[in-house]
Tab-separated table of C-alpha atoms in Angstrom:
chain	number	residue	atom	x	y	z
A	7	MET	CA	48.622	-80.639	-39.943
A	8	LYS	CA	45.021	-80.784	-38.675
A	9	ARG	CA	45.446	-77.447	-36.943
A	10	ILE	CA	46.733	-75.870	-40.165
A	11	THR	CA	43.719	-77.253	-42.067
A	12	ILE	CA	41.284	-75.783	-39.538
A	13	LEU	CA	43.019	-72.413	-39.616
A	14	ILE	CA	42.882	-72.409	-43.427
A	15	ILE	CA	39.122	-73.091	-43.303
A	16	ALA	CA	38.588	-70.272	-40.822
A	17	ILE	CA	40.775	-67.835	-42.773
A	18	SER	CA	39.028	-68.781	-46.030
A	19	PHE	CA	35.654	-68.036	-44.468
A	20	ILE	CA	36.885	-64.665	-43.203
A	21	MET	CA	38.328	-63.790	-46.621
A	22	LEU	CA	35.022	-64.751	-48.277
A	23	VAL	CA	33.146	-62.374	-46.008
A	24	PHE	CA	35.629	-59.570	-46.618
A	25	VAL	CA	35.594	-60.065	-50.404
A	26	SER	CA	31.784	-60.033	-50.485
A	27	CYS	CA	31.779	-56.774	-48.500
A	28	SER	CA	34.944	-55.202	-49.906
A	29	VAL	CA	33.131	-52.373	-51.658
A	30	ILE	CA	31.560	-51.148	-48.416
A	31	ASP	CA	34.515	-52.282	-46.277
A	32	TYR	CA	32.434	-53.583	-43.359
A	33	PRO	CA	34.179	-55.462	-40.553
A	34	LEU	CA	33.025	-58.966	-39.669
A	35	SER	CA	29.601	-58.997	-38.061
A	36	ASP	CA	29.043	-60.564	-34.652
A	37	GLU	CA	27.235	-63.445	-36.335
A	38	SER	CA	30.112	-64.076	-38.753
A	39	ARG	CA	32.652	-64.090	-35.916
A	40	ALA	CA	30.502	-66.547	-33.969
A	41	VAL	CA	30.088	-68.817	-36.997
A	42	VAL	CA	33.859	-68.929	-37.577
A	43	THR	CA	34.496	-69.835	-33.941
A	44	LEU	CA	31.817	-72.528	-33.994
A	45	GLU	CA	33.218	-74.026	-37.206
A	46	VAL	CA	36.670	-74.308	-35.626
A	47	ILE	CA	35.158	-75.998	-32.553
A	48	VAL	CA	33.297	-78.506	-34.747
A	49	HIS	CA	36.391	-79.355	-36.774
A	50	ALA	CA	38.530	-79.576	-33.623
A	51	VAL	CA	36.123	-82.103	-32.103
A	52	ASN	CA	35.732	-84.133	-35.281
A	53	ASP	CA	39.502	-84.164	-35.919
A	54	ASN	CA	40.338	-84.803	-32.245
A	55	ASP	CA	42.513	-81.696	-32.354
A	56	ALA	CA	42.784	-80.280	-28.835
A	57	GLU	CA	45.394	-77.703	-29.894
A	58	ALA	CA	43.032	-76.092	-32.414
A	59	LEU	CA	40.398	-75.780	-29.699
A	60	ALA	CA	42.837	-74.364	-27.134
A	61	TYR	CA	44.206	-71.765	-29.554
A	62	LEU	CA	40.774	-70.241	-30.045
A	63	PHE	CA	41.251	-68.632	-26.634
A	64	SER	CA	42.808	-65.222	-26.112
A	65	TYR	CA	46.476	-64.939	-25.249
A	66	ASN	CA	45.590	-63.783	-21.744
A	67	VAL	CA	43.402	-66.827	-21.109
A	68	LEU	CA	46.057	-69.131	-22.558
A	69	THR	CA	48.577	-67.595	-20.171
A	70	GLU	CA	46.248	-67.723	-17.169
A	71	LYS	CA	44.955	-71.268	-17.739
A	72	SER	CA	48.031	-73.475	-17.933
A	73	ASP	CA	45.804	-76.566	-18.173
A	74	LEU	CA	43.872	-75.345	-21.215
A	75	LEU	CA	45.257	-78.028	-23.524
A	76	ASP	CA	44.236	-80.717	-21.033
A	77	THR	CA	40.742	-79.270	-20.612
A	78	SER	CA	40.451	-79.057	-24.409
A	79	LYS	CA	41.142	-82.800	-24.524
A	80	ASP	CA	38.537	-83.292	-21.793
A	81	PHE	CA	36.029	-81.274	-23.841
A	82	ILE	CA	36.553	-83.465	-26.906
A	83	GLU	CA	36.352	-86.619	-24.780
A	84	PHE	CA	33.170	-85.351	-23.101
A	85	VAL	CA	31.502	-84.846	-26.485
A	86	GLY	CA	32.586	-88.400	-27.225
A	87	GLY	CA	31.622	-88.580	-30.870
A	88	GLU	CA	31.559	-86.801	-34.206
A	89	ILE	CA	29.434	-83.665	-34.459
A	90	ILE	CA	26.914	-84.245	-37.240
A	91	THR	CA	24.559	-81.260	-36.900
A	92	TYR	CA	24.513	-77.989	-34.989
A	93	SER	CA	22.373	-74.893	-34.599
A	94	GLU	CA	23.459	-71.478	-35.828
A	95	PRO	CA	24.751	-68.980	-33.222
A	96	ALA	CA	22.022	-66.529	-34.225
A	97	ASP	CA	19.246	-69.047	-33.497
A	98	ASN	CA	19.315	-68.296	-29.757
A	99	GLY	CA	20.430	-64.703	-30.252
A	100	ILE	CA	23.899	-63.199	-30.079
A	101	SER	CA	24.291	-60.684	-27.266
A	102	SER	CA	26.963	-58.016	-27.056
A	103	TYR	CA	28.557	-55.968	-24.304
A	104	GLU	CA	30.628	-52.864	-25.032
A	105	GLU	CA	32.822	-50.539	-22.982
A	106	PHE	CA	33.884	-47.117	-24.272
A	107	GLU	CA	36.539	-44.783	-22.884
A	108	TYR	CA	38.479	-41.980	-24.574
A	109	GLY	CA	37.725	-43.254	-28.062
A	110	LYS	CA	38.671	-46.834	-27.228
A	111	ILE	CA	36.304	-49.788	-27.229
A	112	ARG	CA	36.150	-53.254	-25.746
A	113	LYS	CA	33.453	-55.556	-27.098
A	114	GLU	CA	32.394	-59.060	-26.128
A	115	ILE	CA	29.781	-61.316	-27.693
A	116	GLN	CA	27.902	-64.134	-26.034
A	117	TYR	CA	25.972	-66.949	-27.701
A	118	SER	CA	24.735	-70.495	-27.230
A	119	VAL	CA	24.422	-73.389	-29.683
A	120	THR	CA	23.180	-76.960	-29.627
A	121	VAL	CA	25.237	-79.685	-31.267
A	122	GLU	CA	24.164	-83.230	-32.038
A	123	THR	CA	26.786	-85.939	-32.238
A	124	THR	CA	26.855	-89.642	-33.020
A	125	VAL	CA	26.343	-90.309	-29.305
A	126	GLY	CA	24.144	-87.474	-27.989
A	127	LYS	CA	23.132	-83.832	-27.885
A	128	TYR	CA	24.895	-80.985	-26.071
A	129	HIS	CA	24.441	-77.290	-25.334
A	130	ILE	CA	27.515	-75.073	-25.673
A	131	ALA	CA	27.735	-71.475	-24.432
A	132	ILE	CA	30.552	-69.165	-25.561
A	133	LEU	CA	31.856	-65.781	-24.433
A	134	GLU	CA	34.261	-64.163	-26.897
A	135	CYS	CA	36.110	-60.853	-26.940
A	136	VAL	CA	36.036	-59.529	-30.513
A	137	THR	CA	37.655	-56.118	-29.966
A	138	ASP	CA	39.805	-54.641	-27.210
A	139	ASP	CA	41.629	-51.369	-27.822
A	140	PHE	CA	42.794	-51.406	-24.195
A	141	ASP	CA	44.524	-54.817	-24.391
A	142	GLU	CA	44.736	-56.734	-27.678
A	143	ASP	CA	45.764	-59.874	-25.778
A	144	ASN	CA	42.148	-60.138	-24.587
A	145	VAL	CA	40.861	-60.764	-28.110
A	146	GLY	CA	39.687	-64.337	-28.594
A	147	VAL	CA	37.450	-66.809	-26.811
A	148	ILE	CA	37.260	-66.177	-23.074
A	149	SER	CA	34.963	-68.899	-21.822
A	150	ILE	CA	33.263	-72.062	-23.102
A	151	TYR	CA	30.629	-74.033	-21.187
A	152	ILE	CA	29.196	-77.385	-22.252
A	153	ILE	CA	26.494	-79.642	-20.828
A	154	LYS	CA	24.537	-82.660	-22.052
A	155	ALA	CA	21.141	-81.513	-23.311
A	156	GLU	CA	19.395	-84.066	-21.095
A	157	ASN	CA	20.946	-82.407	-18.026
A	158	TRP	CA	19.626	-78.943	-18.887
A	159	GLN	CA	15.921	-78.882	-18.100
A	160	ASN	CA	15.501	-75.112	-17.756
A	161	ASP	CA	13.358	-73.028	-20.100
A	162	HIS	CA	15.915	-70.253	-20.654
A	163	VAL	CA	18.840	-70.421	-23.064
A	164	TYR	CA	21.889	-72.224	-21.707
A	165	ARG	CA	24.541	-69.782	-20.422
A	166	GLY	CA	26.567	-72.080	-18.192
A	167	ASP	CA	26.517	-71.173	-14.517
A	168	GLY	CA	26.327	-67.459	-15.294
A	169	ASN	CA	29.861	-66.756	-14.039
A	170	TRP	CA	31.712	-67.067	-17.375
A	171	THR	CA	34.807	-68.555	-15.775
A	172	PRO	CA	37.736	-68.253	-18.233
A	173	GLY	CA	38.689	-71.469	-20.018
A	174	ILE	CA	36.652	-74.604	-20.666
A	175	ASN	CA	33.952	-75.535	-18.187
A	176	ILE	CA	32.327	-78.964	-18.409
A	177	GLU	CA	29.030	-79.222	-16.535
A	178	LYS	CA	27.737	-82.698	-15.787
A	179	GLY	CA	24.340	-81.948	-14.342
A	180	GLU	CA	25.312	-80.188	-11.106
A	181	ILE	CA	22.797	-77.399	-11.792
A	182	GLU	CA	19.860	-79.819	-11.794
A	183	ASN	CA	21.183	-81.921	-8.918
A	184	GLU	CA	21.477	-78.874	-6.680
A	185	GLU	CA	18.024	-77.684	-7.795
A	186	ILE	CA	19.142	-74.107	-8.293
A	187	SER	CA	16.018	-71.998	-8.554
A	188	ASN	CA	15.339	-69.605	-11.412
A	189	SER	CA	15.548	-66.679	-8.990
A	190	ASN	CA	19.036	-67.711	-7.867
A	191	TYR	CA	20.087	-68.181	-11.474
A	192	ILE	CA	18.813	-64.717	-12.403
A	193	SER	CA	20.658	-63.263	-9.396
A	194	SER	CA	23.921	-64.778	-10.655
A	195	ILE	CA	23.247	-63.307	-14.101
A	196	LEU	CA	22.672	-59.811	-12.718
A	197	ALA	CA	25.794	-59.995	-10.558
A	198	ASP	CA	28.074	-60.226	-13.604
A	199	PRO	CA	28.163	-57.303	-16.096
A	200	HIS	CA	29.091	-59.742	-18.885
A	201	ASN	CA	25.559	-61.048	-18.643
A	202	LEU	CA	23.895	-57.640	-18.877
A	203	MET	CA	24.177	-57.648	-22.642
A	204	LEU	CA	21.951	-56.124	-25.272
A	205	CYS	CA	20.923	-58.213	-28.227
A	206	ALA	CA	22.983	-57.248	-31.225
């Protein structure tokens, strides 16, 4: 029942955007897609609904990560409280990466938000495939990273470990404990084309 409620909220938001833009017939913007995904995450955490969180992911990730429901439960447990406020995806910038070939396109967006709960503050980074003419089963969330804000002392925007491992990745301060330098972090960013994104 909770999952149905969350889906109705998300669908209602999408319909509102489409109705407001129906004359021009624009597709959803990157920001709107990110907002919808974030809203589902917030409701999933607050309703303790691991299934709603897991089903944000693409079919391919769901198939590849057989433990996704368990890691969704771990994510909710890690947050450990109700989300009361959160930043907008556009606050830290939404980046996009596109591939074109023979009239087909594959597009991913990447963004980071900060959420405050009844027990603490967290940074969440998300990689999402919004269009894939090559394989529609790739469409959906690909990767989510989360870390306690107190464990992220770097100046740059939180992007997880820079590898964008599919599924849910819970970081508990390993980056600070290992004292990874900024130069090493930048090297990991440059090594992955998903991170070479242009601001939308």
